[in-house]
mmCIF file of C-alpha atoms in Angstrom:
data_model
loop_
_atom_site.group_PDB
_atom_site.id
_atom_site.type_symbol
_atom_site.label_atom_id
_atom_site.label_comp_id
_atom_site.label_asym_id
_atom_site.label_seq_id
_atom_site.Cartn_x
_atom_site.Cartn_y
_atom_site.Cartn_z
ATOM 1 C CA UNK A 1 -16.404 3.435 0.303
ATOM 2 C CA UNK A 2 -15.000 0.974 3.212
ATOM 3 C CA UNK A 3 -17.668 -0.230 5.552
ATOM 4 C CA UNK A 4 -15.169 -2.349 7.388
ATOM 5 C CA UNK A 5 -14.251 -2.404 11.223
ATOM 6 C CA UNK A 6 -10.701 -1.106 10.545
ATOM 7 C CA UNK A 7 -8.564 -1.789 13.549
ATOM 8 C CA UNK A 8 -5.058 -2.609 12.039
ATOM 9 C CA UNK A 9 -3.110 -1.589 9.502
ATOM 10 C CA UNK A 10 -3.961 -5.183 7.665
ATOM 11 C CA UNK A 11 -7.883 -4.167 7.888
ATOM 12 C CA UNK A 12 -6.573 -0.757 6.092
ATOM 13 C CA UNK A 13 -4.440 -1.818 3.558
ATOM 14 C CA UNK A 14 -7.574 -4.493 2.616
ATOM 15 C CA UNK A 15 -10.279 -1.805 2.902
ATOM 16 C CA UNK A 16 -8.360 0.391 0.531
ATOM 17 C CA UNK A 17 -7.907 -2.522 -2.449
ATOM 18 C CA UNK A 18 -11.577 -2.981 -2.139
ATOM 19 C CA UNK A 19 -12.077 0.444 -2.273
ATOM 20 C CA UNK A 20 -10.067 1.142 -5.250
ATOM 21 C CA UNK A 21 -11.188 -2.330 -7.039
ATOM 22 C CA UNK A 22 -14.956 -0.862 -7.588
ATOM 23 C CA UNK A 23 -13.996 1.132 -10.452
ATOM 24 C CA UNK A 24 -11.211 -1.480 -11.861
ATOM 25 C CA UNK A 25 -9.107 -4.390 -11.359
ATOM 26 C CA UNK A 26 -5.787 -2.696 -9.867
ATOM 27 C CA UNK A 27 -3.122 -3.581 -7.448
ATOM 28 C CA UNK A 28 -1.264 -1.499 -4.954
ATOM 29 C CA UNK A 29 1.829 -3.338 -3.202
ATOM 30 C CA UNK A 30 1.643 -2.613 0.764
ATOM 31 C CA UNK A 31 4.692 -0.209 0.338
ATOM 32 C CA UNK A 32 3.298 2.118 -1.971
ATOM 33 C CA UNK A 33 -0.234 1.908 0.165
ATOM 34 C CA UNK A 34 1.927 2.937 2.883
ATOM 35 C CA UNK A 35 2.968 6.248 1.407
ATOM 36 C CA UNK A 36 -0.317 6.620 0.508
ATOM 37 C CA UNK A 37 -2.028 6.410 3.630
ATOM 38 C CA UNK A 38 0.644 8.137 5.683
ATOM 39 C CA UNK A 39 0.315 11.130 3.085
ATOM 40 C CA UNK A 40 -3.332 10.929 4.154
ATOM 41 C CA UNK A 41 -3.390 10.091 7.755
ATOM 42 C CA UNK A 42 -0.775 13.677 7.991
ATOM 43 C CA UNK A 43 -3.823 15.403 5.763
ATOM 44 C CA UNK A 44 -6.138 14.015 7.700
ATOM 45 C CA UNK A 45 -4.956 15.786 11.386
ATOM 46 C CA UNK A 46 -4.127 19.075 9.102
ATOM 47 C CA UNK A 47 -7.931 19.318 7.631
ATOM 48 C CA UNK A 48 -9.208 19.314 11.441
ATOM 49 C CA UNK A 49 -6.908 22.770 12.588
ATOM 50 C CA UNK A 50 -6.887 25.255 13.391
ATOM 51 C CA UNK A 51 -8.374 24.662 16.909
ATOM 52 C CA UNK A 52 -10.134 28.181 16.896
ATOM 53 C CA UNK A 53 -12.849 26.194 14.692
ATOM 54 C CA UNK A 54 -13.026 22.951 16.946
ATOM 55 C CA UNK A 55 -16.020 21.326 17.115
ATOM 56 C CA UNK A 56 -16.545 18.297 19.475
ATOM 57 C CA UNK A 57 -15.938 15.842 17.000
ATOM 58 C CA UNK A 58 -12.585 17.460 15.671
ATOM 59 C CA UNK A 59 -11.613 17.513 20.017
ATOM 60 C CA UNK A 60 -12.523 14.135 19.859
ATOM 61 C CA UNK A 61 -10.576 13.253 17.056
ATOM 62 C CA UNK A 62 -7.254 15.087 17.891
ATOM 63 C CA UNK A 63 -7.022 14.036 21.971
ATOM 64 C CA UNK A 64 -4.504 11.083 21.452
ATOM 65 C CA UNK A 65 -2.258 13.367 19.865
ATOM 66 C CA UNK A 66 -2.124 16.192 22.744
ATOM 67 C CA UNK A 67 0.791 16.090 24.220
ATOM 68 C CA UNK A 68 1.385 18.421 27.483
ATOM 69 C CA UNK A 69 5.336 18.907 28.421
ATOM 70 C CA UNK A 70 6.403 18.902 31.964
ATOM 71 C CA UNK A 71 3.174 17.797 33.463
ATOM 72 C CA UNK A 72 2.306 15.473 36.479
ATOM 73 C CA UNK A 73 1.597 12.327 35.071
ATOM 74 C CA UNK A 74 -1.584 11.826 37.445
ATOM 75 C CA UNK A 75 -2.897 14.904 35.145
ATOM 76 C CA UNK A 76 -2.171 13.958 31.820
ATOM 77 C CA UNK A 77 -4.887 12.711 29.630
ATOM 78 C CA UNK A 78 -2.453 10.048 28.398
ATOM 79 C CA UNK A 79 -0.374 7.628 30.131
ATOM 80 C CA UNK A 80 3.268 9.421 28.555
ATOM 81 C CA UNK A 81 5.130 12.401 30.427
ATOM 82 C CA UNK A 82 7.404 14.506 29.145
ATOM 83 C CA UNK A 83 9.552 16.462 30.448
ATOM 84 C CA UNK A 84 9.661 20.462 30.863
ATOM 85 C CA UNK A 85 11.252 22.591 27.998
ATOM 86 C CA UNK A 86 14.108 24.393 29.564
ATOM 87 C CA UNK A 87 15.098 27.258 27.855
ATOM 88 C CA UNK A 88 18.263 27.378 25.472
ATOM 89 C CA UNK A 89 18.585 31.292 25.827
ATOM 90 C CA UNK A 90 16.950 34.036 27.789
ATOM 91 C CA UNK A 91 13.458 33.386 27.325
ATOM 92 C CA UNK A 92 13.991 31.614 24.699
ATOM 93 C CA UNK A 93 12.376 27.946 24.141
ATOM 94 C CA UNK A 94 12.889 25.726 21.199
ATOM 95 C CA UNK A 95 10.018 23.626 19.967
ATOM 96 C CA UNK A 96 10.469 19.889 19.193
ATOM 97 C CA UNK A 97 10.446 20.112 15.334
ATOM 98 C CA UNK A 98 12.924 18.408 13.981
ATOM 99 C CA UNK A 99 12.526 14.844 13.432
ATOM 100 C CA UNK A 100 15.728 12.324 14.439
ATOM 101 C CA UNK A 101 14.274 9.160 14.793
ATOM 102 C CA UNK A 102 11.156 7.006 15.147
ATOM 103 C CA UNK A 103 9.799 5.586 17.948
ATOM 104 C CA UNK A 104 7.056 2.395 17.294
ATOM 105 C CA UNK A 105 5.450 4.938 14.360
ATOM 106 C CA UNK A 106 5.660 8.129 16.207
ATOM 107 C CA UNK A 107 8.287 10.658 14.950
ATOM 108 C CA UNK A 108 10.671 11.810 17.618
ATOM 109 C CA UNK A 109 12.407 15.148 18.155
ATOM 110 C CA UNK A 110 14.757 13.979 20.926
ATOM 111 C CA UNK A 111 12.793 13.104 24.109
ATOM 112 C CA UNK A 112 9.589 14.683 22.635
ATOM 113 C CA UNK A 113 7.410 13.609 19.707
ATOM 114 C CA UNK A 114 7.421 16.157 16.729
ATOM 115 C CA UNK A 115 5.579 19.036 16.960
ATOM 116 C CA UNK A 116 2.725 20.081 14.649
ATOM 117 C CA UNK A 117 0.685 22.861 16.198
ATOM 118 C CA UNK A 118 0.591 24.567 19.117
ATOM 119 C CA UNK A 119 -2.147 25.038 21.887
ATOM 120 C CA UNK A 120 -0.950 26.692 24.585
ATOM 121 C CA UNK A 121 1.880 27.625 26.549
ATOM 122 C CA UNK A 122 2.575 28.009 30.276
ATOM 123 C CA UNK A 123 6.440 29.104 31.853
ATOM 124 C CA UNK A 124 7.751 28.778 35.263
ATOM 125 C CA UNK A 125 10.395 30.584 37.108
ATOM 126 C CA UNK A 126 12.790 27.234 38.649
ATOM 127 C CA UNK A 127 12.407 27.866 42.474
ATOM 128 C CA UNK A 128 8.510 28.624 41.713
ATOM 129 C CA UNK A 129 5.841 25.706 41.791
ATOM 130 C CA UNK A 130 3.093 28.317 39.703
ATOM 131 C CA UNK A 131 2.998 27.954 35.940
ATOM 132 C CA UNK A 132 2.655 32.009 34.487
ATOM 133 C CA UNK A 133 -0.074 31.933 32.005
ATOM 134 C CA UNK A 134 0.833 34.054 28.812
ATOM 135 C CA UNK A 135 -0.858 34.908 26.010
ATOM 136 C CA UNK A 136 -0.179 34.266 22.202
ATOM 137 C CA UNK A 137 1.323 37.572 20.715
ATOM 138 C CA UNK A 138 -0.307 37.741 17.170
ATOM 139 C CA UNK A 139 1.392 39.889 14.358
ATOM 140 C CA UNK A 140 -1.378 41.581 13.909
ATOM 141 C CA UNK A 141 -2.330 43.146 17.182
ATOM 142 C CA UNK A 142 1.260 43.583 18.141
ATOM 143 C CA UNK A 143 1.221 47.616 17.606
ATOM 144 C CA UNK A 144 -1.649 47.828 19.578
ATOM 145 C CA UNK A 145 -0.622 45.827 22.633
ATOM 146 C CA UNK A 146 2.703 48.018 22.999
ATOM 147 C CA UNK A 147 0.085 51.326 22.359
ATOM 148 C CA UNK A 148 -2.311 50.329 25.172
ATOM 149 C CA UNK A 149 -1.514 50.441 28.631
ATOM 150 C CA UNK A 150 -3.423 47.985 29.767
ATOM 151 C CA UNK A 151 -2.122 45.194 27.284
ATOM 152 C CA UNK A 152 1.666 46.180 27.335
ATOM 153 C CA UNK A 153 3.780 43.128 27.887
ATOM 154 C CA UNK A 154 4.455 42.751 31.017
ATOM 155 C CA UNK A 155 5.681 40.569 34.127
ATOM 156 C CA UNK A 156 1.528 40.273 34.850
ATOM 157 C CA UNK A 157 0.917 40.634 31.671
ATOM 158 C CA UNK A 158 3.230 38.030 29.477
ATOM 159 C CA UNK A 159 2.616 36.897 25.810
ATOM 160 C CA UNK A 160 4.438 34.620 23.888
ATOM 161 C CA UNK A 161 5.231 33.738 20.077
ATOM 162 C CA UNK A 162 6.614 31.155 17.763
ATOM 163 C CA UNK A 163 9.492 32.291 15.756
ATOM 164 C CA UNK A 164 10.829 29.611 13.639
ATOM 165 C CA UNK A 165 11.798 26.745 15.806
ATOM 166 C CA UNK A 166 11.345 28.602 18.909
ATOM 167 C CA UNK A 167 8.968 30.217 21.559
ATOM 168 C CA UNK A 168 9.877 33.762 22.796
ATOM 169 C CA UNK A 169 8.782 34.829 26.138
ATOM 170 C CA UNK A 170 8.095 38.381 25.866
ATOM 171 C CA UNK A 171 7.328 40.986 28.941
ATOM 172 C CA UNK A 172 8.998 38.738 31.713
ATOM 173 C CA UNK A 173 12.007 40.545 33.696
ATOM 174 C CA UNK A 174 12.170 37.174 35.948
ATOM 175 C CA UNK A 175 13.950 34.036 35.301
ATOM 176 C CA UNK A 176 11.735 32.293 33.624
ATOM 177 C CA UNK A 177 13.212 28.979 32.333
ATOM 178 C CA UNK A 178 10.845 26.715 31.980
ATOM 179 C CA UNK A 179 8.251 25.900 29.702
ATOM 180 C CA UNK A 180 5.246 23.860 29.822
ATOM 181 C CA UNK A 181 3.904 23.413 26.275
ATOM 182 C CA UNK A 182 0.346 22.067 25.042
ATOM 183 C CA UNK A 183 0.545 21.012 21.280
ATOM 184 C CA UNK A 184 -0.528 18.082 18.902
ATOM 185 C CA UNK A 185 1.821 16.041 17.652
ATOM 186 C CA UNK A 186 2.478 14.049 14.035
ATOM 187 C CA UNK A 187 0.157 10.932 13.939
ATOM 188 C CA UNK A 188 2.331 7.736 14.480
ATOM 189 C CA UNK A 189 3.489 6.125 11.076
ATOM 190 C CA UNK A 190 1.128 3.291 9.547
ATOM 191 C CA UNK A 191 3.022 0.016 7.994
ATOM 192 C CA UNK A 192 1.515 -2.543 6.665
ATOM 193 C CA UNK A 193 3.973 -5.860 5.568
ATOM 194 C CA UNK A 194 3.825 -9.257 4.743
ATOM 195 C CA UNK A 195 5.921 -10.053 7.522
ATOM 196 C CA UNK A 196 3.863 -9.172 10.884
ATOM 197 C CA UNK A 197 6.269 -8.363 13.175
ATOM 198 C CA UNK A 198 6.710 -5.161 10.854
ATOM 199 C CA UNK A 199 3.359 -4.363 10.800
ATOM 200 C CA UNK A 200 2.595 -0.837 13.015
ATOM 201 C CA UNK A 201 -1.394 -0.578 12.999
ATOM 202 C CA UNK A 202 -3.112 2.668 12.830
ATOM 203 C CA UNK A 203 -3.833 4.580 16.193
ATOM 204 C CA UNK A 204 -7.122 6.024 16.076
ATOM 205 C CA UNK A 205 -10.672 4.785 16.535
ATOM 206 C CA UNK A 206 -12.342 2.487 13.865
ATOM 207 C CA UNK A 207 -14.596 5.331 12.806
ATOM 208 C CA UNK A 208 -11.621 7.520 12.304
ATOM 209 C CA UNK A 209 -9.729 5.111 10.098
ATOM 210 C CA UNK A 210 -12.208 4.672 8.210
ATOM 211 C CA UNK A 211 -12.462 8.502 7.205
ATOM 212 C CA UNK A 212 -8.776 8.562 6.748
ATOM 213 C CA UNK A 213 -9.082 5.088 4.494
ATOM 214 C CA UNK A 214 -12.406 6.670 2.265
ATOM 215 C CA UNK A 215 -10.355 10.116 2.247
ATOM 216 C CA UNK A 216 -7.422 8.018 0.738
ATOM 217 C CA UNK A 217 -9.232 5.791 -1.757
ATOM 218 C CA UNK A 218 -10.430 9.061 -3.071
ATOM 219 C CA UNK A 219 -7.745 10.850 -3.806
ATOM 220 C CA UNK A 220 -5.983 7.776 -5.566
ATOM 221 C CA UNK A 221 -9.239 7.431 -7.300
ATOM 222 C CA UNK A 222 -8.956 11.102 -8.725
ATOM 223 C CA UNK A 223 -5.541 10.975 -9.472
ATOM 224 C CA UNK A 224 -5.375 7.625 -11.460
ATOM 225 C CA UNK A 225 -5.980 8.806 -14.396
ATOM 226 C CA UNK A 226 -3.313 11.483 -14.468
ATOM 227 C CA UNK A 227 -0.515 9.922 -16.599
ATOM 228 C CA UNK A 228 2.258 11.758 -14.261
ATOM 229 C CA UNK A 229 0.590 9.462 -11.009
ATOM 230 C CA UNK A 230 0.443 6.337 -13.474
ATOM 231 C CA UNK A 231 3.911 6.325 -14.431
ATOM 232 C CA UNK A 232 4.787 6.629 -10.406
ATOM 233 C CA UNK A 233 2.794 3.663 -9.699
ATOM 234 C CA UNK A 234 4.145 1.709 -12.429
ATOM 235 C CA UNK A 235 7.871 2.446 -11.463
ATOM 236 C CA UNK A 236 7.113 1.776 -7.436
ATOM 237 C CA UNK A 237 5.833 -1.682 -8.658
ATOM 238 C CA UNK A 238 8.590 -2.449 -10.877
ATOM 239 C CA UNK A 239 10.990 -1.368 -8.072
ATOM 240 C CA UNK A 240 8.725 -3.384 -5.148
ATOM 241 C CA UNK A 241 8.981 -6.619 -7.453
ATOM 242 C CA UNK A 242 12.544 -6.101 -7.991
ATOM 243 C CA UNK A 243 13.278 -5.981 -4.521
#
């Protein structure tokens, strides 16, 4: 595969046509390559969750995409800051999921980049400076946290879950409003173009391009040969030259 020191999206997008040139003499034009590589850069982040298995490497891997709402920015691992979630009803929070715009590659919910998975959450009562720690209410031990005294919900004792586009705060008689939120975000968008100025280069290490690249080159080399994916690559070519 690509031994390359791949560093921008022009080092990808050249990578990849060596890659796929070993076995024959084909072309991909940079927009097609770039719904290829986005498809695999998403993949990519997916294959190292859930978090419960997280190695070093995978912690590694995923730490530019942490993003941690309503922290101090002398705290954040990352320059960014974003604000605290308020909540929209009682206890109710809703998570930055749906995708309005783009900002330099990263997708945008709002103020917040889009949400992929969660890590943790923390909530705060507004005239309080102490974040509450809660814990994640799974489905499957629900019955026996309301069953057991000692894990019933709680003001000392909160939980919280994801419902849909939203986080519910569950055992809290206070006012908490505010939400502090842990998650990883979608990877930034990678564009390659003939014209520079257009060009938005990947953001992760060398190393870690170069797995997404080899992961990408294989998958077109395994589905090359299926007549559906040929016809799609011949009619995104005919449409690219036509344009």
């Amino acid at each position: 595969m690509s031994n390359e020191l791949i560093i921008t999206s022009e080092d990808a997008y050249m990578s990849f046509l060596d890659g796929i040139r070993q076995t024959s003499q084909v072309t991909v034009v940079p927009a097609v390559f770039n719904r290829i590589i986005n498809r695999n850069v998403v993949q990519w982040v997916k294959n190292k969750l859930p978090l419960v298995e997280f190695s070093q490497k995978r912690i590694d891997d995923l730490d530019i995409l942490r993003i941690d709402t309503g922290s101090p920015v002398a705290t954040q691992v990352h320059a960014s800051s974003y604000p605290v979630i308020a909540s929209t009803t009682a206890y109710v929070f809703p998570i930055p999921t749906s995708y309005d715009a783009e900002s330099s590659g990263m997708l945008m919910d709002g103020d917040y980049p889009l949400y992929m998975h969660g890590l943790n959450a923390l909530f705060r009562i507004d005239a309080d400076d102490e974040w509450d720690r809660a814990r994640i209410m799974r489905s499957d031990q629900r019955a026996v946290n309301m069953e057991r005294s000692y894990r019933i919900p709680s003001n000392d004792r909160l939980y919280y879950e994801k419902r849909g586009t939203s986080i519910i705060l569950i055992g809290s008689t206070l006012s908490h409003s505010q939400l502090r939120l842990e998650y990883i975000r979608y990877p930034k968008k990678v564009v390659y173009s003939a014209t520079a100025g257009d060009n938005i280069n990947p953001e992760f290490s060398p190393s870690q391009n170069k797995e997404i690249v080899d992961q990408t080159i294989r998958e077109f080399l395994e589905r090359k040969g299926d007549p559906r994916y040929k016809s799609f690559l011949n009619e995104e070519m005919i449409n690219q030259q036509g344009n």
